[in-house]
PDB file of C-alpha atoms in Angstrom:
ATOM      1  CA  MET S   1      21.565  58.798 -75.713  1.00 46.00           C
ATOM      2  CA  TRP S   2      19.884  62.696 -74.980  1.00 50.00           C
ATOM      3  CA  ALA S   3      19.015  62.021 -70.917  1.00 55.00           C
ATOM      4  CA  ALA S   4      23.210  61.898 -70.768  1.00 53.00           C
ATOM      5  CA  ALA S   5      23.593  65.330 -72.445  1.00 52.00           C
ATOM      6  CA  PRO S   6      23.236  66.890 -69.297  1.00 60.00           C
ATOM      7  CA  LEU S   7      26.173  65.045 -67.717  1.00 56.00           C
ATOM      8  CA  LEU S   8      28.523  65.494 -71.009  1.00 55.00           C
ATOM      9  CA  LEU S   9      28.004  69.228 -71.348  1.00 57.00           C
ATOM     10  CA  PRO S  10      30.596  70.134 -67.973  1.00 63.00           C
ATOM     11  CA  LEU S  11      33.026  67.988 -69.969  1.00 56.00           C
ATOM     12  CA  LEU S  12      32.509  69.139 -73.147  1.00 64.00           C
ATOM     13  CA  LEU S  13      32.028  72.762 -72.800  1.00 65.00           C
ATOM     14  CA  PRO S  14      35.904  73.529 -71.369  1.00 63.00           C
ATOM     15  CA  LEU S  15      37.373  71.298 -74.624  1.00 62.00           C
ATOM     16  CA  LEU S  16      34.803  73.790 -76.954  1.00 64.00           C
ATOM     17  CA  LEU S  17      36.483  76.593 -74.929  1.00 61.00           C
ATOM     18  CA  LEU S  18      40.022  75.379 -75.537  1.00 59.00           C
ATOM     19  CA  LEU S  19      39.495  75.194 -79.401  1.00 63.00           C
ATOM     20  CA  LEU S  20      38.353  78.160 -79.791  1.00 62.00           C
ATOM     21  CA  ALA S  21      41.321  79.759 -78.091  1.00 56.00           C
ATOM     22  CA  ARG S  22      43.056  78.253 -80.769  1.00 57.00           C
ATOM     23  CA  LEU S  23      41.611  79.737 -83.930  1.00 58.00           C
ATOM     24  CA  ARG S  24      41.401  82.553 -82.007  1.00 55.00           C
ATOM     25  CA  ARG S  25      45.374  82.517 -81.705  1.00 52.00           C
ATOM     26  CA  ARG S  26      45.758  81.054 -85.187  1.00 57.00           C
ATOM     27  CA  GLY S  27      43.746  83.764 -86.752  1.00 56.00           C
ATOM     28  CA  ALA S  28      44.857  86.830 -84.860  1.00 66.00           C
ATOM     29  CA  ALA S  29      47.682  89.080 -85.982  1.00 76.00           C
ATOM     30  CA  ARG S  30      50.941  89.229 -83.531  1.00 81.00           C
ATOM     31  CA  LEU S  31      51.403  92.429 -82.084  1.00 90.00           C
ATOM     32  CA  GLU S  32      53.866  94.512 -83.681  1.00 92.00           C
ATOM     33  CA  PRO S  33      57.121  95.799 -81.018  1.00 95.00           C
ATOM     34  CA  ALA S  34      57.864  98.725 -82.221  1.00 94.00           C
ATOM     35  CA  GLY S  35      57.521 101.804 -79.973  1.00 95.00           C
ATOM     36  CA  ARG S  36      56.347  99.484 -76.818  1.00 97.00           C
ATOM     37  CA  ALA S  37      58.264  99.425 -73.929  1.00 98.00           C
ATOM     38  CA  VAL S  38      59.140  96.444 -71.372  1.00 98.00           C
ATOM     39  CA  LEU S  39      60.361  96.163 -68.116  1.00 98.00           C
ATOM     40  CA  ILE S  40      61.954  93.027 -67.127  1.00 98.00           C
ATOM     41  CA  THR S  41      63.549  91.984 -63.813  1.00 98.00           C
ATOM     42  CA  GLY S  42      66.717  89.939 -63.065  1.00 97.00           C
ATOM     43  CA  CYS S  43      68.316  90.749 -66.250  1.00 97.00           C
ATOM     44  CA  ASP S  44      71.917  89.897 -64.940  1.00 96.00           C
ATOM     45  CA  SER S  45      71.540  86.088 -66.015  1.00 95.00           C
ATOM     46  CA  GLY S  46      69.024  83.469 -67.177  1.00 96.00           C
ATOM     47  CA  PHE S  47      65.915  83.705 -68.639  1.00 97.00           C
ATOM     48  CA  GLY S  48      66.081  87.185 -67.564  1.00 97.00           C
ATOM     49  CA  HIS S  49      69.257  88.149 -69.881  1.00 97.00           C
ATOM     50  CA  LEU S  50      68.103  85.840 -72.631  1.00 97.00           C
ATOM     51  CA  LEU S  51      64.371  87.897 -72.568  1.00 98.00           C
ATOM     52  CA  ALA S  52      65.810  91.281 -72.408  1.00 98.00           C
ATOM     53  CA  LEU S  53      68.194  90.430 -75.540  1.00 97.00           C
ATOM     54  CA  ARG S  54      65.029  88.332 -77.523  1.00 97.00           C
ATOM     55  CA  LEU S  55      62.904  91.186 -77.215  1.00 97.00           C
ATOM     56  CA  HIS S  56      65.751  93.992 -77.772  1.00 97.00           C
ATOM     57  CA  ARG S  57      65.820  91.896 -81.478  1.00 95.00           C
ATOM     58  CA  LEU S  58      62.606  92.084 -82.097  1.00 95.00           C
ATOM     59  CA  GLY S  59      62.210  95.670 -82.303  1.00 95.00           C
ATOM     60  CA  PHE S  60      60.684  96.124 -78.488  1.00 97.00           C
ATOM     61  CA  THR S  61      62.327  98.895 -76.121  1.00 97.00           C
ATOM     62  CA  VAL S  62      63.905  97.389 -73.057  1.00 98.00           C
ATOM     63  CA  PHE S  63      64.112  98.292 -69.603  1.00 98.00           C
ATOM     64  CA  ALA S  64      66.318  95.822 -68.230  1.00 98.00           C
ATOM     65  CA  GLY S  65      66.484  95.378 -64.613  1.00 98.00           C
ATOM     66  CA  CYS S  66      69.536  94.164 -63.351  1.00 98.00           C
ATOM     67  CA  LEU S  67      70.690  93.952 -59.474  1.00 96.00           C
ATOM     68  CA  CYS S  68      74.056  94.575 -60.298  1.00 95.00           C
ATOM     69  CA  PRO S  69      74.166  97.245 -62.974  1.00 94.00           C
ATOM     70  CA  GLY S  70      78.032  97.385 -62.851  1.00 93.00           C
ATOM     71  CA  GLY S  71      78.597  93.494 -62.682  1.00 95.00           C
ATOM     72  CA  ASP S  72      79.802  91.295 -65.837  1.00 95.00           C
ATOM     73  CA  GLY S  73      76.123  90.140 -67.037  1.00 94.00           C
ATOM     74  CA  ALA S  74      74.516  93.844 -66.937  1.00 95.00           C
ATOM     75  CA  ARG S  75      77.789  94.960 -68.668  1.00 95.00           C
ATOM     76  CA  ARG S  76      77.545  91.539 -71.359  1.00 94.00           C
ATOM     77  CA  LEU S  77      73.840  92.582 -71.574  1.00 95.00           C
ATOM     78  CA  GLN S  78      75.166  96.162 -72.737  1.00 92.00           C
ATOM     79  CA  ARG S  79      77.399  94.789 -75.221  1.00 93.00           C
ATOM     80  CA  GLU S  80      75.242  91.826 -76.661  1.00 93.00           C
ATOM     81  CA  ALA S  81      73.001  94.537 -77.487  1.00 90.00           C
ATOM     82  CA  GLY S  82      74.925  97.147 -79.032  1.00 85.00           C
ATOM     83  CA  GLY S  83      75.197  99.265 -76.263  1.00 60.00           C
ATOM     84  CA  ALA S  84      72.493 102.231 -75.761  1.00 57.00           C
ATOM     85  CA  GLY S  85      69.356 102.609 -77.958  1.00 77.00           C
ATOM     86  CA  ARG S  86      66.506 100.815 -77.582  1.00 93.00           C
ATOM     87  CA  LEU S  87      67.819  98.409 -74.173  1.00 96.00           C
ATOM     88  CA  ARG S  88      68.593 100.494 -70.955  1.00 96.00           C
ATOM     89  CA  VAL S  89      69.819  98.681 -67.874  1.00 96.00           C
ATOM     90  CA  LEU S  90      68.922 100.002 -65.121  1.00 97.00           C
ATOM     91  CA  ARG S  91      70.015  99.173 -60.749  1.00 98.00           C
ATOM     92  CA  LEU S  92      66.650  97.036 -59.495  1.00 98.00           C
ATOM     93  CA  ASP S  93      66.369  94.973 -56.762  1.00 98.00           C
ATOM     94  CA  VAL S  94      62.596  94.209 -56.038  1.00 98.00           C
ATOM     95  CA  THR S  95      63.022  94.499 -52.534  1.00 98.00           C
ATOM     96  CA  ARG S  96      63.700  97.817 -52.401  1.00 98.00           C
ATOM     97  CA  ALA S  97      61.233 100.187 -53.191  1.00 98.00           C
ATOM     98  CA  ARG S  98      63.012 103.214 -54.093  1.00 98.00           C
ATOM     99  CA  ASP S  99      64.834 100.671 -56.758  1.00 98.00           C
ATOM    100  CA  VAL S 100      61.799 100.373 -57.870  1.00 98.00           C
ATOM    101  CA  ARG S 101      60.099 103.507 -57.746  1.00 98.00           C
ATOM    102  CA  ALA S 102      63.093 105.181 -59.420  1.00 98.00           C
ATOM    103  CA  ALA S 103      62.529 102.671 -61.944  1.00 98.00           C
ATOM    104  CA  LYS S 104      59.210 103.709 -62.607  1.00 98.00           C
ATOM    105  CA  GLU S 105      60.592 107.130 -62.907  1.00 98.00           C
ATOM    106  CA  LEU S 106      63.246 106.166 -65.503  1.00 97.00           C
ATOM    107  CA  VAL S 107      60.547 103.969 -67.828  1.00 98.00           C
ATOM    108  CA  LEU S 108      58.139 107.057 -67.672  1.00 97.00           C
ATOM    109  CA  SER S 109      60.613 109.369 -68.604  1.00 96.00           C
ATOM    110  CA  HIS S 110      61.543 107.128 -71.926  1.00 96.00           C
ATOM    111  CA  LEU S 111      58.681 105.978 -72.892  1.00 97.00           C
ATOM    112  CA  PRO S 112      58.449 105.425 -76.458  1.00 96.00           C
ATOM    113  CA  GLU S 113      55.620 106.723 -78.402  1.00 96.00           C
ATOM    114  CA  ARG S 114      53.092 103.085 -78.336  1.00 96.00           C
ATOM    115  CA  GLY S 115      53.628 103.451 -74.340  1.00 97.00           C
ATOM    116  CA  PHE S 116      54.292 101.138 -71.556  1.00 98.00           C
ATOM    117  CA  TRP S 117      53.322  97.024 -72.839  1.00 98.00           C
ATOM    118  CA  GLY S 118      54.696  94.751 -70.496  1.00 98.00           C
ATOM    119  CA  LEU S 119      55.681  93.947 -67.043  1.00 98.00           C
ATOM    120  CA  VAL S 120      58.009  90.643 -66.655  1.00 98.00           C
ATOM    121  CA  ASN S 121      58.156  89.506 -63.246  1.00 98.00           C
ATOM    122  CA  ASN S 122      61.446  87.209 -63.476  1.00 98.00           C
ATOM    123  CA  ALA S 123      63.757  87.685 -60.467  1.00 97.00           C
ATOM    124  CA  GLY S 124      64.190  85.090 -58.128  1.00 96.00           C
ATOM    125  CA  ILE S 125      66.313  83.192 -55.911  1.00 95.00           C
ATOM    126  CA  SER S 126      66.089  79.893 -54.391  1.00 94.00           C
ATOM    127  CA  THR S 127      67.415  77.205 -52.126  1.00 91.00           C
ATOM    128  CA  PHE S 128      67.944  73.486 -51.172  1.00 88.00           C
ATOM    129  CA  GLY S 129      67.210  72.653 -47.453  1.00 90.00           C
ATOM    130  CA  GLU S 130      64.430  70.893 -45.044  1.00 92.00           C
ATOM    131  CA  THR S 131      62.272  72.527 -43.531  1.00 92.00           C
ATOM    132  CA  GLY S 132      64.132  72.571 -40.088  1.00 93.00           C
ATOM    133  CA  TRP S 133      67.482  73.333 -41.725  1.00 95.00           C
ATOM    134  CA  LEU S 134      66.429  76.933 -42.961  1.00 94.00           C
ATOM    135  CA  PRO S 135      66.334  79.930 -40.351  1.00 94.00           C
ATOM    136  CA  MET S 136      63.651  82.806 -39.804  1.00 96.00           C
ATOM    137  CA  GLU S 137      65.679  85.333 -41.985  1.00 96.00           C
ATOM    138  CA  THR S 138      65.804  82.731 -45.154  1.00 95.00           C
ATOM    139  CA  TYR S 139      62.101  82.332 -44.967  1.00 97.00           C
ATOM    140  CA  GLU S 140      62.069  86.730 -44.833  1.00 98.00           C
ATOM    141  CA  LYS S 141      64.342  86.562 -47.477  1.00 97.00           C
ATOM    142  CA  PHE S 142      62.776  84.319 -50.075  1.00 97.00           C
ATOM    143  CA  ALA S 143      59.200  85.878 -49.365  1.00 97.00           C
ATOM    144  CA  ASP S 144      60.557  89.850 -50.058  1.00 98.00           C
ATOM    145  CA  VAL S 145      62.438  88.543 -53.252  1.00 97.00           C
ATOM    146  CA  ASN S 146      60.252  86.264 -54.803  1.00 97.00           C
ATOM    147  CA  LEU S 147      56.786  86.893 -53.163  1.00 98.00           C
ATOM    148  CA  LEU S 148      56.574  90.261 -52.256  1.00 98.00           C
ATOM    149  CA  GLY S 149      59.425  91.979 -54.808  1.00 98.00           C
ATOM    150  CA  SER S 150      56.645  90.189 -57.684  1.00 98.00           C
ATOM    151  CA  ILE S 151      53.830  92.112 -55.799  1.00 98.00           C
ATOM    152  CA  ARG S 152      55.898  95.258 -55.148  1.00 98.00           C
ATOM    153  CA  THR S 153      56.876  95.727 -58.876  1.00 98.00           C
ATOM    154  CA  THR S 154      53.259  94.675 -60.067  1.00 98.00           C
ATOM    155  CA  LEU S 155      51.746  97.691 -57.613  1.00 98.00           C
ATOM    156  CA  ALA S 156      54.296 100.025 -59.157  1.00 98.00           C
ATOM    157  CA  PHE S 157      53.257  99.855 -62.433  1.00 98.00           C
ATOM    158  CA  LEU S 158      49.696  98.682 -62.521  1.00 98.00           C
ATOM    159  CA  PRO S 159      48.605 102.203 -64.093  1.00 98.00           C
ATOM    160  CA  LEU S 160      50.679 102.336 -66.394  1.00 98.00           C
ATOM    161  CA  LEU S 161      49.885  98.790 -67.475  1.00 98.00           C
ATOM    162  CA  ARG S 162      45.896  99.711 -67.244  1.00 98.00           C
ATOM    163  CA  LYS S 163      46.652 102.713 -69.490  1.00 98.00           C
ATOM    164  CA  TYR S 164      48.074 100.856 -72.109  1.00 97.00           C
ATOM    165  CA  LYS S 165      46.028  98.093 -71.836  1.00 97.00           C
ATOM    166  CA  GLY S 166      49.335  95.769 -71.377  1.00 98.00           C
ATOM    167  CA  ARG S 167      50.540  92.349 -70.301  1.00 98.00           C
ATOM    168  CA  ILE S 168      51.775  91.567 -67.069  1.00 98.00           C
ATOM    169  CA  VAL S 169      54.227  87.998 -66.869  1.00 98.00           C
ATOM    170  CA  PHE S 170      55.259  86.203 -63.579  1.00 98.00           C
ATOM    171  CA  MET S 171      58.160  83.361 -63.507  1.00 98.00           C
ATOM    172  CA  SER S 172      56.651  80.485 -61.452  1.00 98.00           C
ATOM    173  CA  SER S 173      57.786  76.886 -61.577  1.00 97.00           C
ATOM    174  CA  ILE S 174      56.080  73.434 -61.744  1.00 96.00           C
ATOM    175  CA  ILE S 175      57.902  73.629 -58.456  1.00 94.00           C
ATOM    176  CA  ALA S 176      54.188  75.505 -56.999  1.00 96.00           C
ATOM    177  CA  TYR S 177      53.057  71.818 -57.134  1.00 94.00           C
ATOM    178  CA  PHE S 178      55.045  69.857 -55.711  1.00 91.00           C
ATOM    179  CA  THR S 179      58.545  69.852 -53.862  1.00 88.00           C
ATOM    180  CA  LEU S 180      61.441  67.813 -53.624  1.00 82.00           C
ATOM    181  CA  GLY S 181      63.758  69.438 -51.188  1.00 82.00           C
ATOM    182  CA  ASN S 182      63.149  73.105 -51.336  1.00 89.00           C
ATOM    183  CA  GLY S 183      59.750  73.449 -49.916  1.00 93.00           C
ATOM    184  CA  ILE S 184      61.099  76.882 -49.247  1.00 95.00           C
ATOM    185  CA  TYR S 185      61.198  77.714 -52.974  1.00 96.00           C
ATOM    186  CA  SER S 186      57.736  75.609 -53.980  1.00 96.00           C
ATOM    187  CA  MET S 187      56.604  77.829 -50.954  1.00 96.00           C
ATOM    188  CA  THR S 188      56.780  81.136 -52.816  1.00 97.00           C
ATOM    189  CA  LYS S 189      56.067  80.241 -56.194  1.00 97.00           C
ATOM    190  CA  ALA S 190      52.882  78.735 -55.288  1.00 97.00           C
ATOM    191  CA  ALA S 191      51.715  81.668 -53.602  1.00 98.00           C
ATOM    192  CA  ILE S 192      52.513  83.892 -56.447  1.00 98.00           C
ATOM    193  CA  GLU S 193      50.689  81.463 -58.505  1.00 98.00           C
ATOM    194  CA  LYS S 194      46.998  82.497 -56.431  1.00 98.00           C
ATOM    195  CA  PHE S 195      48.130  86.065 -57.046  1.00 98.00           C
ATOM    196  CA  CYS S 196      48.407  85.881 -60.717  1.00 98.00           C
ATOM    197  CA  ASP S 197      44.935  84.057 -60.432  1.00 98.00           C
ATOM    198  CA  ALA S 198      43.612  86.912 -58.760  1.00 98.00           C
ATOM    199  CA  LEU S 199      44.997  89.343 -60.982  1.00 98.00           C
ATOM    200  CA  ARG S 200      44.071  88.108 -63.921  1.00 98.00           C
ATOM    201  CA  LEU S 201      40.712  88.020 -62.860  1.00 98.00           C
ATOM    202  CA  GLU S 202      40.517  91.591 -61.629  1.00 98.00           C
ATOM    203  CA  MET S 203      42.718  92.750 -64.774  1.00 98.00           C
ATOM    204  CA  LYS S 204      39.996  91.726 -67.353  1.00 97.00           C
ATOM    205  CA  LYS S 205      37.956  94.613 -67.424  1.00 97.00           C
ATOM    206  CA  PHE S 206      41.148  96.731 -68.292  1.00 98.00           C
ATOM    207  CA  GLY S 207      42.250  95.043 -71.185  1.00 97.00           C
ATOM    208  CA  VAL S 208      45.362  94.232 -68.904  1.00 98.00           C
ATOM    209  CA  GLN S 209      46.527  89.679 -69.909  1.00 98.00           C
ATOM    210  CA  VAL S 210      48.474  88.412 -67.070  1.00 98.00           C
ATOM    211  CA  CYS S 211      50.427  84.929 -67.765  1.00 98.00           C
ATOM    212  CA  ILE S 212      52.729  82.945 -65.718  1.00 98.00           C
ATOM    213  CA  ILE S 213      55.136  80.554 -67.096  1.00 98.00           C
ATOM    214  CA  GLN S 214      55.970  77.155 -65.125  1.00 98.00           C
ATOM    215  CA  PRO S 215      60.015  76.454 -66.196  1.00 97.00           C
ATOM    216  CA  GLY S 216      60.271  72.778 -65.307  1.00 96.00           C
ATOM    217  CA  ASN S 217      63.924  72.007 -64.299  1.00 95.00           C
ATOM    218  CA  TYR S 218      66.762  74.439 -66.389  1.00 95.00           C
ATOM    219  CA  ALA S 219      68.835  75.037 -63.669  1.00 92.00           C
ATOM    220  CA  ARG S 220      71.778  74.355 -65.775  1.00 91.00           C
ATOM    221  CA  SER S 221      70.414  77.734 -67.874  1.00 91.00           C
ATOM    222  CA  THR S 222      70.384  80.022 -65.167  1.00 90.00           C
ATOM    223  CA  LYS S 223      72.237  80.645 -61.559  1.00 80.00           C
ATOM    224  CA  ILE S 224      69.221  80.704 -59.791  1.00 86.00           C
ATOM    225  CA  GLN S 225      70.568  77.362 -57.903  1.00 84.00           C
ATOM    226  CA  PRO S 226      74.410  76.531 -57.771  1.00 84.00           C
ATOM    227  CA  PRO S 227      75.197  73.196 -56.046  1.00 86.00           C
ATOM    228  CA  LEU S 228      75.228  72.594 -52.479  1.00 86.00           C
ATOM    229  CA  SER S 229      78.412  70.846 -50.234  1.00 91.00           C
ATOM    230  CA  ALA S 230      77.172  68.625 -47.613  1.00 92.00           C
ATOM    231  CA  GLU S 231      79.664  70.694 -45.511  1.00 93.00           C
ATOM    232  CA  GLU S 232      78.326  73.895 -46.761  1.00 92.00           C
ATOM    233  CA  ILE S 233      74.757  72.767 -45.243  1.00 93.00           C
ATOM    234  CA  TRP S 234      76.063  71.157 -42.072  1.00 95.00           C
ATOM    235  CA  SER S 235      77.997  74.417 -40.860  1.00 93.00           C
ATOM    236  CA  GLU S 236      74.758  76.504 -41.286  1.00 92.00           C
ATOM    237  CA  LEU S 237      72.668  73.965 -38.926  1.00 94.00           C
ATOM    238  CA  SER S 238      71.648  74.994 -35.972  1.00 93.00           C
ATOM    239  CA  GLU S 239      72.649  72.807 -32.669  1.00 94.00           C
ATOM    240  CA  GLU S 240      69.428  71.204 -32.318  1.00 95.00           C
ATOM    241  CA  GLU S 241      69.079  70.191 -36.038  1.00 95.00           C
ATOM    242  CA  LYS S 242      72.929  68.899 -36.160  1.00 95.00           C
ATOM    243  CA  ALA S 243      71.055  66.598 -32.622  1.00 95.00           C
ATOM    244  CA  VAL S 244      68.528  65.005 -34.871  1.00 95.00           C
ATOM    245  CA  TYR S 245      70.144  64.804 -38.497  1.00 94.00           C
ATOM    246  CA  SER S 246      73.559  63.118 -38.858  1.00 94.00           C
ATOM    247  CA  LYS S 247      76.363  63.984 -41.362  1.00 94.00           C
ATOM    248  CA  GLU S 248      75.626  61.174 -43.123  1.00 94.00           C
ATOM    249  CA  TYR S 249      71.957  62.422 -43.982  1.00 93.00           C
ATOM    250  CA  VAL S 250      72.888  65.429 -45.461  1.00 94.00           C
ATOM    251  CA  GLN S 251      75.601  64.208 -47.335  1.00 94.00           C
ATOM    252  CA  GLU S 252      72.558  62.071 -49.027  1.00 92.00           C
ATOM    253  CA  ARG S 253      70.498  64.815 -49.644  1.00 91.00           C
ATOM    254  CA  ALA S 254      72.925  67.169 -50.936  1.00 92.00           C
ATOM    255  CA  ASN S 255      73.909  64.406 -53.270  1.00 92.00           C
ATOM    256  CA  PHE S 256      70.046  63.743 -54.170  1.00 90.00           C
ATOM    257  CA  PHE S 257      69.126  67.536 -55.051  1.00 90.00           C
ATOM    258  CA  ASN S 258      72.986  68.164 -56.589  1.00 91.00           C
ATOM    259  CA  SER S 259      72.021  65.446 -58.983  1.00 91.00           C
ATOM    260  CA  ILE S 260      68.404  66.906 -60.057  1.00 90.00           C
ATOM    261  CA  LEU S 261      70.674  69.943 -61.029  1.00 91.00           C
ATOM    262  CA  SER S 262      72.769  67.944 -62.543  1.00 91.00           C
ATOM    263  CA  GLU S 263      69.543  66.828 -65.485  1.00 91.00           C
ATOM    264  CA  GLY S 264      68.446  70.276 -65.650  1.00 92.00           C
ATOM    265  CA  SER S 265      67.809  71.681 -69.381  1.00 94.00           C
ATOM    266  CA  THR S 266      70.530  73.961 -70.899  1.00 93.00           C
ATOM    267  CA  ASN S 267      68.453  74.956 -73.472  1.00 95.00           C
ATOM    268  CA  GLY S 268      66.869  78.297 -71.914  1.00 95.00           C
ATOM    269  CA  ASN S 269      65.627  80.000 -75.071  1.00 97.00           C
ATOM    270  CA  GLU S 270      62.502  77.050 -74.597  1.00 97.00           C
ATOM    271  CA  VAL S 271      61.278  79.461 -71.610  1.00 98.00           C
ATOM    272  CA  VAL S 272      62.216  82.270 -73.333  1.00 98.00           C
ATOM    273  CA  ASP S 273      60.196  81.341 -76.378  1.00 98.00           C
ATOM    274  CA  ALA S 274      57.170  80.964 -73.696  1.00 98.00           C
ATOM    275  CA  MET S 275      57.421  84.587 -72.047  1.00 98.00           C
ATOM    276  CA  VAL S 276      57.960  86.277 -75.794  1.00 98.00           C
ATOM    277  CA  ASP S 277      54.470  84.459 -76.376  1.00 98.00           C
ATOM    278  CA  ALA S 278      52.557  85.696 -73.276  1.00 98.00           C
ATOM    279  CA  LEU S 279      53.791  89.318 -74.353  1.00 98.00           C
ATOM    280  CA  THR S 280      53.205  88.921 -77.759  1.00 97.00           C
ATOM    281  CA  SER S 281      50.541  86.783 -78.885  1.00 97.00           C
ATOM    282  CA  PRO S 282      46.773  88.190 -79.618  1.00 95.00           C
ATOM    283  CA  ALA S 283      45.440  85.494 -77.213  1.00 95.00           C
ATOM    284  CA  PRO S 284      47.939  84.684 -74.391  1.00 97.00           C
ATOM    285  CA  LYS S 285      47.917  81.767 -71.988  1.00 97.00           C
ATOM    286  CA  ALA S 286      47.117  82.594 -68.594  1.00 97.00           C
ATOM    287  CA  ARG S 287      49.892  79.366 -68.194  1.00 98.00           C
ATOM    288  CA  TYR S 288      52.687  78.100 -69.776  1.00 98.00           C
ATOM    289  CA  MET S 289      53.832  74.940 -68.806  1.00 98.00           C
ATOM    290  CA  VAL S 290      57.608  74.644 -70.283  1.00 98.00           C
ATOM    291  CA  ALA S 291      58.668  70.780 -68.898  1.00 96.00           C
ATOM    292  CA  LYS S 292      59.843  67.675 -69.831  1.00 95.00           C
ATOM    293  CA  LEU S 293      57.010  64.455 -69.999  1.00 95.00           C
ATOM    294  CA  LYS S 294      58.220  62.816 -66.951  1.00 92.00           C
ATOM    295  CA  GLU S 295      57.735  66.498 -65.108  1.00 94.00           C
ATOM    296  CA  LYS S 296      53.958  67.125 -66.875  1.00 95.00           C
ATOM    297  CA  ALA S 297      53.084  63.650 -65.587  1.00 93.00           C
ATOM    298  CA  LEU S 298      54.264  64.324 -62.263  1.00 90.00           C
ATOM    299  CA  VAL S 299      51.786  67.733 -62.266  1.00 93.00           C
ATOM    300  CA  LEU S 300      49.136  65.192 -63.395  1.00 92.00           C
ATOM    301  CA  VAL S 301      49.597  62.965 -60.578  1.00 89.00           C
ATOM    302  CA  CYS S 302      49.516  66.254 -58.365  1.00 89.00           C
ATOM    303  CA  ALA S 303      46.774  67.553 -59.408  1.00 88.00           C
ATOM    304  CA  LEU S 304      44.566  64.425 -59.916  1.00 91.00           C
ATOM    305  CA  PHE S 305      45.186  62.078 -57.652  1.00 90.00           C
ATOM    306  CA  PRO S 306      44.904  61.715 -53.391  1.00 91.00           C
ATOM    307  CA  THR S 307      47.581  63.564 -51.682  1.00 90.00           C
ATOM    308  CA  ALA S 308      48.594  60.473 -50.121  1.00 91.00           C
ATOM    309  CA  VAL S 309      49.409  59.514 -53.298  1.00 88.00           C
ATOM    310  CA  MET S 310      51.584  62.303 -54.192  1.00 86.00           C
ATOM    311  CA  ASP S 311      53.347  61.711 -50.939  1.00 88.00           C
ATOM    312  CA  SER S 312      54.318  57.960 -51.657  1.00 89.00           C
ATOM    313  CA  VAL S 313      55.341  59.221 -54.977  1.00 83.00           C
ATOM    314  CA  LEU S 314      57.852  61.919 -53.866  1.00 83.00           C
ATOM    315  CA  SER S 315      58.732  59.852 -50.439  1.00 85.00           C
ATOM    316  CA  TYR S 316      59.990  56.969 -53.275  1.00 82.00           C
ATOM    317  CA  ALA S 317      61.687  59.604 -55.226  1.00 77.00           C
ATOM    318  CA  LEU S 318      63.557  61.103 -52.449  1.00 75.00           C
ATOM    319  CA  SER S 319      64.486  57.269 -51.274  1.00 73.00           C
ATOM    320  CA  LYS S 320      66.280  56.698 -54.754  1.00 64.00           C
TER     321      LYS S 320
END
């Protein structure tokens, strides 16, 4: 029995650390929002819109970055927040360095007494299509918005976050682990996860905590991915791709992907709950997976089983 102890220790240590972390979360007081500022990207709709309103109601000073500050989403956000005050809508296209600089200047000129507490990198885009169906310009756009946009904003606000020992929250997805017809989105989310892993370790010495949110299918809660018709996809294909894929195949893929979108949860507040916890908990998690049981099971299969097994599972799903 005692001879087996050295073998069991590596297995028991992670469980002990997890238990201690949970006890710490229960025992410590939550953050006082009043007098603390948070910047959120992608607030025109979806999770960013819901989070901006939630944080405003909690008492934070909220800087809500919108791609279209004069659009319906931004105007609705201002109405729902009750006009001016602690919520400010600003133009923020995360692909434009000058927008990011202007956002930082605005935040600096309106910092509340307790300073800059949080940055939420929420802005993102998604689309559907097999690898060869999408032109290089689309890959560049997705990398710029979903990956480089988050990095660009983070680098700009790191000095403030270090100064006030704040929080950085990144929007990822369970699609970082596998893909079902939207590899371009998976690619950017897998990359942002690795960026966060490096950043989280580097920021510990400054007291800055980095959290990743990993939603499952919440397509019906956001406008990140509208349904696509087979005709839209076909019209964008190159002649080389049209020679390989038939219209019938494109129709099948479109039907499959749109059916997945239609199954998405409509309760976006489940994800917002995780984002709020990441910003206010005395001991936030490194990762918050907010997904259905079957989605979590798919992630588990991906993490624990050989690639060949995962490929078989996903190939079966695609064939259906």
